[in-house]
Amino acid sequence: MTDDRQLAEALRQKDEKAFSIFVTRFQPMVARVIFKITGDMNDTNDLTQDVFLTVWEQVEDFRGEAALTTWVYQLATNKALNHLKWEKRRQFFSLSYWGSDTKNTSLPKSLNDAPGRLIREDDSNAITAALDQLPGQQKAAFVLSKSEGLSNPEIATILGLSVSAVESLNFRAKQNLTRLLKTYYQSKTT
Amino acid sequence: MKATTQCEHTEKIIGSLLSGESPSAVLARHETHLAHCPVCRTVIEQLPGDLEQWQNAEVPLLPLKSLLPQPVSEPVHYRSIVMRSVVTAAAAIVAGLLLSRFFVPEPIPELQNIAQDYALLVTTDNSFPVEFFNE
Ligand SMILES: [Zn+2]
């Protein structure tokens, strides 16, 4: 069952063996994308479970003409982006938002300030820290392009945007990252 | 403020590296500048590694079983499991405290008889040596 179309058909038939093949094949990709967008391992585990539950329950919604991979990317990216929106709202209404200096737009020197964010256990990775400052869609476009190696038309399908909108997202992501990284490396030099 | 913080090459170098240009190509193009600019040198020394580490970051995977369809259609959320255990443990402690507060042990008949005999002895016989019981 190596062919995507066969696999999708077996999933539609609620074939549990096909589903374990599907999970084995797609879990690394789903977890990687969600983790790079949310930056949080606990959220990644919960959202990864959500993605596969959605696949199991809504496989009928998958249209055969799109690649199975694209559909899975779409589910993973959407869940991660929705989660970021929800998280942002939650942070806005939490007391700590008003009492702390988290609104600071410069790159944090210590990246250890958010519990549960495993990737920040060391502050050695400037990309992760800089990406954390970007709006969700810019972050998603950058992850899909630079980490997953997808083309702009593929990213456009996944994000439900036009190709020019994706080009613009990538442009702004790169511009913002450059600015943030410049500040970061300057602070490391002085 | 150091003159290097105003370097106009830094953004170009970062941009080229983010666009996927090879570090050696970037290095060759900016060689003369890099020889005397510490900020741009930090960028060329660290950014390619940071980028590669980020791209190849491994994410620990969940056991296959936890992602397969459950008999109950609810997903097994890891945090819910932790929360549930915490709530169960807290409930057990509260229940324990309540029980220890309100639980009155059943009187044991033999002990009751001894107590009654003792009460009778103390109240009726003034010569009874109380110390006897204290030993
Ligand atoms: Zn420079």
Short mmCIF file of C-alpha atoms and ligand atoms in Angstrom, two decimals:
data_model
loop_
_atom_site.label_atom_id
_atom_site.label_comp_id
_atom_site.label_asym_id
_atom_site.label_seq_id
_atom_site.Cartn_x
_atom_site.Cartn_y
_atom_site.Cartn_z
CA MET A 1 0.00 0.00 0.00
CA THR A 2 2.62 2.51 -1.07
CA ASP A 3 0.46 4.47 -3.47
CA ASP A 4 -1.26 7.51 -1.91
CA ARG A 5 -4.49 6.90 -3.78
CA GLN A 6 -4.67 3.30 -2.58
CA LEU A 7 -3.89 4.42 0.94
CA ALA A 8 -6.59 7.09 0.86
CA GLU A 9 -9.10 4.57 -0.47
CA ALA A 10 -8.24 2.12 2.32
CA LEU A 11 -8.63 4.91 4.88
CA ARG A 12 -12.08 5.69 3.48
CA GLN A 13 -12.95 2.04 4.10
CA LYS A 14 -11.86 2.57 7.75
CA ASP A 15 -9.11 0.00 7.34
CA GLU A 16 -7.16 0.14 10.62
CA LYS A 17 -4.04 -1.43 9.13
CA ALA A 18 -3.98 1.27 6.47
CA PHE A 19 -4.34 3.83 9.20
CA SER A 20 -1.26 2.58 11.07
CA ILE A 21 0.72 2.68 7.82
CA PHE A 22 -0.56 6.22 7.32
CA VAL A 23 0.39 7.30 10.87
CA THR A 24 3.86 5.75 10.59
CA ARG A 25 4.47 7.50 7.30
CA PHE A 26 3.11 10.93 8.19
CA GLN A 27 3.73 11.42 11.89
CA PRO A 28 7.31 12.77 11.53
CA MET A 29 6.15 15.38 9.02
CA VAL A 30 3.05 16.41 11.01
CA ALA A 31 4.95 16.71 14.31
CA ARG A 32 7.83 18.60 12.68
CA VAL A 33 5.59 21.21 11.04
CA ILE A 34 3.44 21.73 14.14
CA PHE A 35 6.48 21.97 16.39
CA LYS A 36 8.23 24.50 14.16
CA ILE A 37 5.10 26.67 14.07
CA THR A 38 4.06 26.42 17.73
CA GLY A 39 7.51 25.92 19.29
CA ASP A 40 5.94 23.87 22.08
CA MET A 41 6.28 20.12 22.55
CA ASN A 42 3.12 19.65 24.65
CA ASP A 43 1.04 21.49 22.08
CA THR A 44 2.72 19.48 19.33
CA ASN A 45 1.65 16.18 20.92
CA ASP A 46 -1.96 17.32 21.41
CA LEU A 47 -2.26 18.83 17.93
CA THR A 48 -0.63 15.81 16.27
CA GLN A 49 -3.27 13.62 17.89
CA ASP A 50 -5.93 16.03 16.66
CA VAL A 51 -4.61 15.82 13.09
CA PHE A 52 -4.80 12.02 12.98
CA LEU A 53 -8.21 11.97 14.63
CA THR A 54 -9.42 14.41 11.97
CA VAL A 55 -7.95 12.22 9.23
CA TRP A 56 -9.72 9.17 10.63
CA GLU A 57 -13.04 10.95 11.00
CA GLN A 58 -12.99 13.17 7.92
CA VAL A 59 -11.13 11.17 5.30
CA GLU A 60 -14.27 11.42 3.13
CA ASP A 61 -13.49 15.15 2.79
CA PHE A 62 -10.18 14.36 1.14
CA ARG A 63 -10.52 14.97 -2.57
CA GLY A 64 -8.53 12.52 -4.60
CA GLU A 65 -7.17 15.12 -7.01
CA ALA A 66 -5.04 16.76 -4.31
CA ALA A 67 -2.01 14.89 -3.02
CA LEU A 68 -2.52 13.15 0.29
CA THR A 69 0.65 14.87 1.53
CA THR A 70 -0.80 18.31 0.70
CA TRP A 71 -3.98 17.51 2.61
CA VAL A 72 -2.00 16.38 5.67
CA TYR A 73 0.20 19.51 5.49
CA GLN A 74 -2.98 21.55 5.33
CA LEU A 75 -4.46 19.90 8.43
CA ALA A 76 -1.22 20.23 10.40
CA THR A 77 -0.63 23.87 9.42
CA ASN A 78 -4.23 24.92 10.07
CA LYS A 79 -4.30 23.27 13.49
CA ALA A 80 -0.99 24.92 14.42
CA LEU A 81 -2.11 28.36 13.19
CA ASN A 82 -5.49 28.13 14.94
CA HIS A 83 -3.71 27.12 18.09
CA LEU A 84 -1.42 30.18 17.85
CA LYS A 85 -4.43 32.46 17.48
CA TRP A 86 -6.09 30.89 20.49
CA GLU A 87 -2.87 31.05 22.48
CA LYS A 88 -2.40 34.72 21.62
CA ARG A 89 -5.91 35.50 22.82
CA ARG A 90 -5.32 33.51 25.99
CA GLN A 91 -2.06 35.38 26.65
CA PHE A 92 -3.77 38.69 26.03
CA PHE A 93 -6.35 38.00 28.73
CA SER A 94 -3.91 36.48 31.20
CA LEU A 95 -2.58 38.71 33.98
CA SER A 96 1.07 38.05 33.21
CA TYR A 97 0.66 39.68 29.81
CA TRP A 98 0.06 43.04 31.46
CA GLY A 99 2.60 42.63 34.22
CA SER A 100 5.61 41.47 32.25
CA ASP A 101 7.72 42.82 29.40
CA THR A 102 6.81 40.06 26.94
CA LYS A 103 5.55 42.70 24.50
CA ASN A 104 9.18 43.63 23.94
CA THR A 105 9.76 43.17 20.22
CA SER A 106 13.51 42.63 20.35
CA LEU A 107 14.92 39.13 20.37
CA PRO A 108 15.02 37.77 23.93
CA LYS A 109 18.52 37.24 25.27
CA SER A 110 17.46 34.40 27.50
CA LEU A 111 15.24 32.01 25.64
CA ASN A 112 14.46 30.03 28.73
CA ASP A 113 11.54 32.13 29.84
CA ALA A 114 8.70 30.01 28.50
CA PRO A 115 8.20 26.75 30.37
CA GLY A 116 7.23 23.79 28.21
CA ARG A 117 9.02 25.13 25.18
CA LEU A 118 11.60 22.42 24.75
CA ILE A 119 13.30 23.93 21.76
CA ARG A 120 14.31 26.89 23.91
CA GLU A 121 16.20 24.87 26.46
CA ASP A 122 19.36 26.36 25.04
CA ASP A 123 19.55 29.76 23.50
CA SER A 124 21.85 28.63 20.73
CA ASN A 125 19.30 28.66 17.97
CA ALA A 126 18.69 32.15 16.71
CA ILE A 127 16.26 31.02 14.00
CA THR A 128 13.80 29.52 16.48
CA ALA A 129 13.86 32.60 18.67
CA ALA A 130 13.50 34.98 15.73
CA LEU A 131 10.66 32.94 14.19
CA ASP A 132 8.81 33.15 17.48
CA GLN A 133 8.44 36.90 16.92
CA LEU A 134 6.80 36.51 13.51
CA PRO A 135 3.05 36.56 12.77
CA GLY A 136 1.62 33.04 12.33
CA GLN A 137 1.19 33.04 8.56
CA GLN A 138 4.69 34.39 7.90
CA LYS A 139 6.06 31.74 10.22
CA ALA A 140 4.07 28.99 8.48
CA ALA A 141 5.19 30.15 5.02
CA PHE A 142 8.84 30.21 6.13
CA VAL A 143 8.60 26.74 7.76
CA LEU A 144 6.92 25.20 4.72
CA SER A 145 9.41 26.77 2.36
CA LYS A 146 12.73 26.56 4.24
CA SER A 147 12.20 23.49 6.39
CA GLU A 148 9.86 21.42 4.21
CA GLY A 149 11.25 22.62 0.89
CA LEU A 150 7.83 23.24 -0.67
CA SER A 151 7.25 25.51 -3.65
CA ASN A 152 5.17 28.70 -3.46
CA PRO A 153 2.23 27.14 -5.41
CA GLU A 154 2.24 24.18 -2.97
CA ILE A 155 2.31 26.55 0.02
CA ALA A 156 -0.51 28.56 -1.58
CA THR A 157 -2.70 25.43 -1.74
CA ILE A 158 -1.88 24.52 1.86
CA LEU A 159 -2.59 28.00 3.24
CA GLY A 160 -5.55 28.62 0.92
CA LEU A 161 -3.94 31.76 -0.51
CA SER A 162 -2.88 33.00 -3.92
CA VAL A 163 0.71 32.40 -5.04
CA SER A 164 1.40 36.15 -4.93
CA ALA A 165 0.10 36.30 -1.35
CA VAL A 166 2.55 33.53 -0.44
CA GLU A 167 5.39 35.37 -2.19
CA SER A 168 4.53 38.43 -0.15
CA LEU A 169 4.42 36.39 3.10
CA ASN A 170 7.83 34.89 2.33
CA PHE A 171 9.24 38.30 1.49
CA ARG A 172 8.00 39.83 4.74
CA ALA A 173 9.12 36.79 6.76
CA LYS A 174 12.63 37.10 5.34
CA GLN A 175 12.67 40.85 5.92
CA ASN A 176 11.56 40.53 9.55
CA LEU A 177 13.90 37.63 10.25
CA THR A 178 16.83 39.58 8.78
CA ARG A 179 16.09 42.52 11.05
CA LEU A 180 15.70 40.32 14.14
CA LEU A 181 18.77 38.22 13.37
CA LYS A 182 20.86 41.33 12.76
CA THR A 183 19.98 42.59 16.27
CA TYR A 184 20.71 39.15 17.70
CA TYR A 185 24.15 38.70 16.13
CA GLN A 186 25.06 42.30 16.91
CA SER A 187 24.28 41.69 20.58
CA LYS A 188 26.39 38.52 20.48
CA THR A 189 29.35 40.40 19.01
CA THR A 190 29.43 43.37 21.37
CA MET B 1 28.17 53.06 19.84
CA LYS B 2 30.48 50.93 17.76
CA ALA B 3 30.78 51.69 14.07
CA THR B 4 30.18 48.03 13.21
CA THR B 5 26.57 48.14 14.51
CA GLN B 6 25.76 50.34 11.54
CA CYS B 7 27.25 47.96 8.98
CA GLU B 8 25.11 47.85 5.84
CA HIS B 9 26.55 44.48 4.76
CA THR B 10 25.01 42.53 7.68
CA GLU B 11 21.48 42.48 6.29
CA LYS B 12 22.71 41.52 2.81
CA ILE B 13 24.70 38.61 4.23
CA ILE B 14 21.80 37.40 6.41
CA GLY B 15 19.41 37.74 3.45
CA SER B 16 21.67 35.70 1.16
CA LEU B 17 22.04 32.94 3.75
CA LEU B 18 18.29 32.85 4.45
CA SER B 19 17.68 32.58 0.71
CA GLY B 20 19.72 29.41 0.67
CA GLU B 21 22.96 30.69 -0.83
CA SER B 22 25.96 28.59 0.23
CA PRO B 23 28.09 30.07 3.04
CA SER B 24 31.25 29.70 0.93
CA ALA B 25 29.73 31.75 -1.90
CA VAL B 26 28.66 34.46 0.56
CA LEU B 27 32.08 34.35 2.20
CA ALA B 28 33.85 34.74 -1.16
CA ARG B 29 31.69 37.69 -2.18
CA HIS B 30 32.21 39.61 1.08
CA GLU B 31 35.76 38.45 1.83
CA THR B 32 37.39 41.88 2.11
CA HIS B 33 34.60 43.24 4.30
CA LEU B 34 34.51 40.18 6.57
CA ALA B 35 38.22 40.61 7.29
CA HIS B 36 37.51 43.71 9.38
CA CYS B 37 33.83 43.49 10.44
CA PRO B 38 33.24 41.44 13.61
CA VAL B 39 29.42 41.53 13.34
CA CYS B 40 29.34 40.14 9.81
CA ARG B 41 31.95 37.56 10.84
CA THR B 42 29.68 36.43 13.70
CA VAL B 43 26.84 36.11 11.17
CA ILE B 44 28.84 34.02 8.70
CA GLU B 45 30.26 31.86 11.51
CA GLN B 46 26.96 31.18 13.28
CA LEU B 47 23.94 31.63 11.00
CA PRO B 48 24.61 28.70 8.60
CA GLY B 49 24.91 26.35 11.60
CA ASP B 50 21.79 27.78 13.28
CA LEU B 51 19.86 27.41 10.05
CA GLU B 52 20.98 23.84 9.51
CA GLN B 53 20.25 22.86 13.10
CA TRP B 54 16.76 24.36 12.82
CA GLN B 55 16.09 22.63 9.50
CA ASN B 56 17.21 19.21 10.75
CA ALA B 57 15.65 19.45 14.23
CA GLU B 58 14.25 16.07 15.24
CA VAL B 59 10.91 16.01 17.01
CA PRO B 60 10.26 13.13 19.41
CA LEU B 61 7.40 11.01 18.09
CA LEU B 62 4.38 9.67 19.95
CA PRO B 63 3.85 5.92 20.27
CA LEU B 64 1.83 4.63 17.32
CA LYS B 65 -0.85 3.28 19.67
CA SER B 66 -1.73 6.75 20.96
CA LEU B 67 -2.51 7.92 17.42
CA LEU B 68 -4.63 5.00 16.27
CA PRO B 69 -8.42 5.28 16.41
CA GLN B 70 -9.63 4.71 19.97
CA PRO B 71 -12.74 2.68 20.84
CA VAL B 72 -14.06 5.95 22.32
CA SER B 73 -13.68 8.64 19.67
CA GLU B 74 -12.05 11.04 22.15
CA PRO B 75 -8.31 11.58 21.54
CA VAL B 76 -6.04 10.65 24.46
CA HIS B 77 -4.57 14.01 25.29
CA TYR B 78 -1.31 13.72 27.14
CA ARG B 79 -1.98 16.76 29.23
CA SER B 80 -5.49 15.53 30.04
CA ILE B 81 -3.95 12.32 31.37
CA VAL B 82 -1.61 14.31 33.62
CA MET B 83 -4.45 16.61 34.71
CA ARG B 84 -6.72 13.65 35.37
CA SER B 85 -4.05 11.98 37.54
CA VAL B 86 -3.51 15.22 39.47
CA VAL B 87 -7.26 15.64 40.03
CA THR B 88 -7.61 11.98 41.10
CA ALA B 89 -4.70 12.30 43.54
CA ALA B 90 -6.13 15.53 44.99
CA ALA B 91 -9.59 13.93 45.34
CA ALA B 92 -8.02 10.95 47.13
CA ILE B 93 -6.25 13.25 49.61
CA VAL B 94 -9.42 15.26 50.30
CA ALA B 95 -11.45 12.06 50.72
CA GLY B 96 -8.80 10.71 53.11
CA LEU B 97 -8.88 13.88 55.19
CA LEU B 98 -12.68 13.87 55.33
CA LEU B 99 -12.74 10.22 56.34
CA SER B 100 -10.16 10.69 59.07
CA ARG B 101 -12.13 13.71 60.33
CA PHE B 102 -15.54 12.06 60.46
CA PHE B 103 -14.78 8.39 60.80
CA VAL B 104 -15.75 7.17 64.30
CA PRO B 105 -14.55 3.61 64.90
CA GLU B 106 -17.12 0.98 65.90
CA PRO B 107 -16.89 0.38 69.69
CA ILE B 108 -15.32 -3.00 70.51
CA PRO B 109 -17.59 -4.79 73.09
CA GLU B 110 -14.72 -6.23 75.24
CA LEU B 111 -13.05 -2.85 75.59
CA GLN B 112 -16.41 -1.27 76.42
CA ASN B 113 -16.91 -3.76 79.27
CA ILE B 114 -13.44 -3.09 80.68
CA ALA B 115 -14.09 0.65 80.52
CA GLN B 116 -17.41 0.25 82.32
CA ASP B 117 -15.81 -1.93 85.03
CA TYR B 118 -13.08 0.62 85.49
CA ALA B 119 -15.57 3.49 85.72
CA LEU B 120 -17.53 1.54 88.33
CA LEU B 121 -14.39 0.76 90.35
CA VAL B 122 -13.17 4.37 90.35
CA THR B 123 -16.54 5.83 91.33
CA THR B 124 -17.47 3.23 94.01
CA ASP B 125 -14.15 2.30 95.63
CA ASN B 126 -12.07 5.28 96.76
CA SER B 127 -9.21 2.99 97.85
CA PHE B 128 -8.70 1.65 94.35
CA PRO B 129 -5.14 2.34 93.27
CA VAL B 130 -5.43 4.40 90.11
CA GLU B 131 -1.65 4.06 89.49
CA PHE B 132 -2.27 0.39 88.74
CA PHE B 133 -3.78 1.34 85.41
CA ASN B 134 -1.11 3.88 84.65
CA GLU B 135 1.66 1.30 84.62
ZN ZN C 1 29.78 44.10 8.31
#
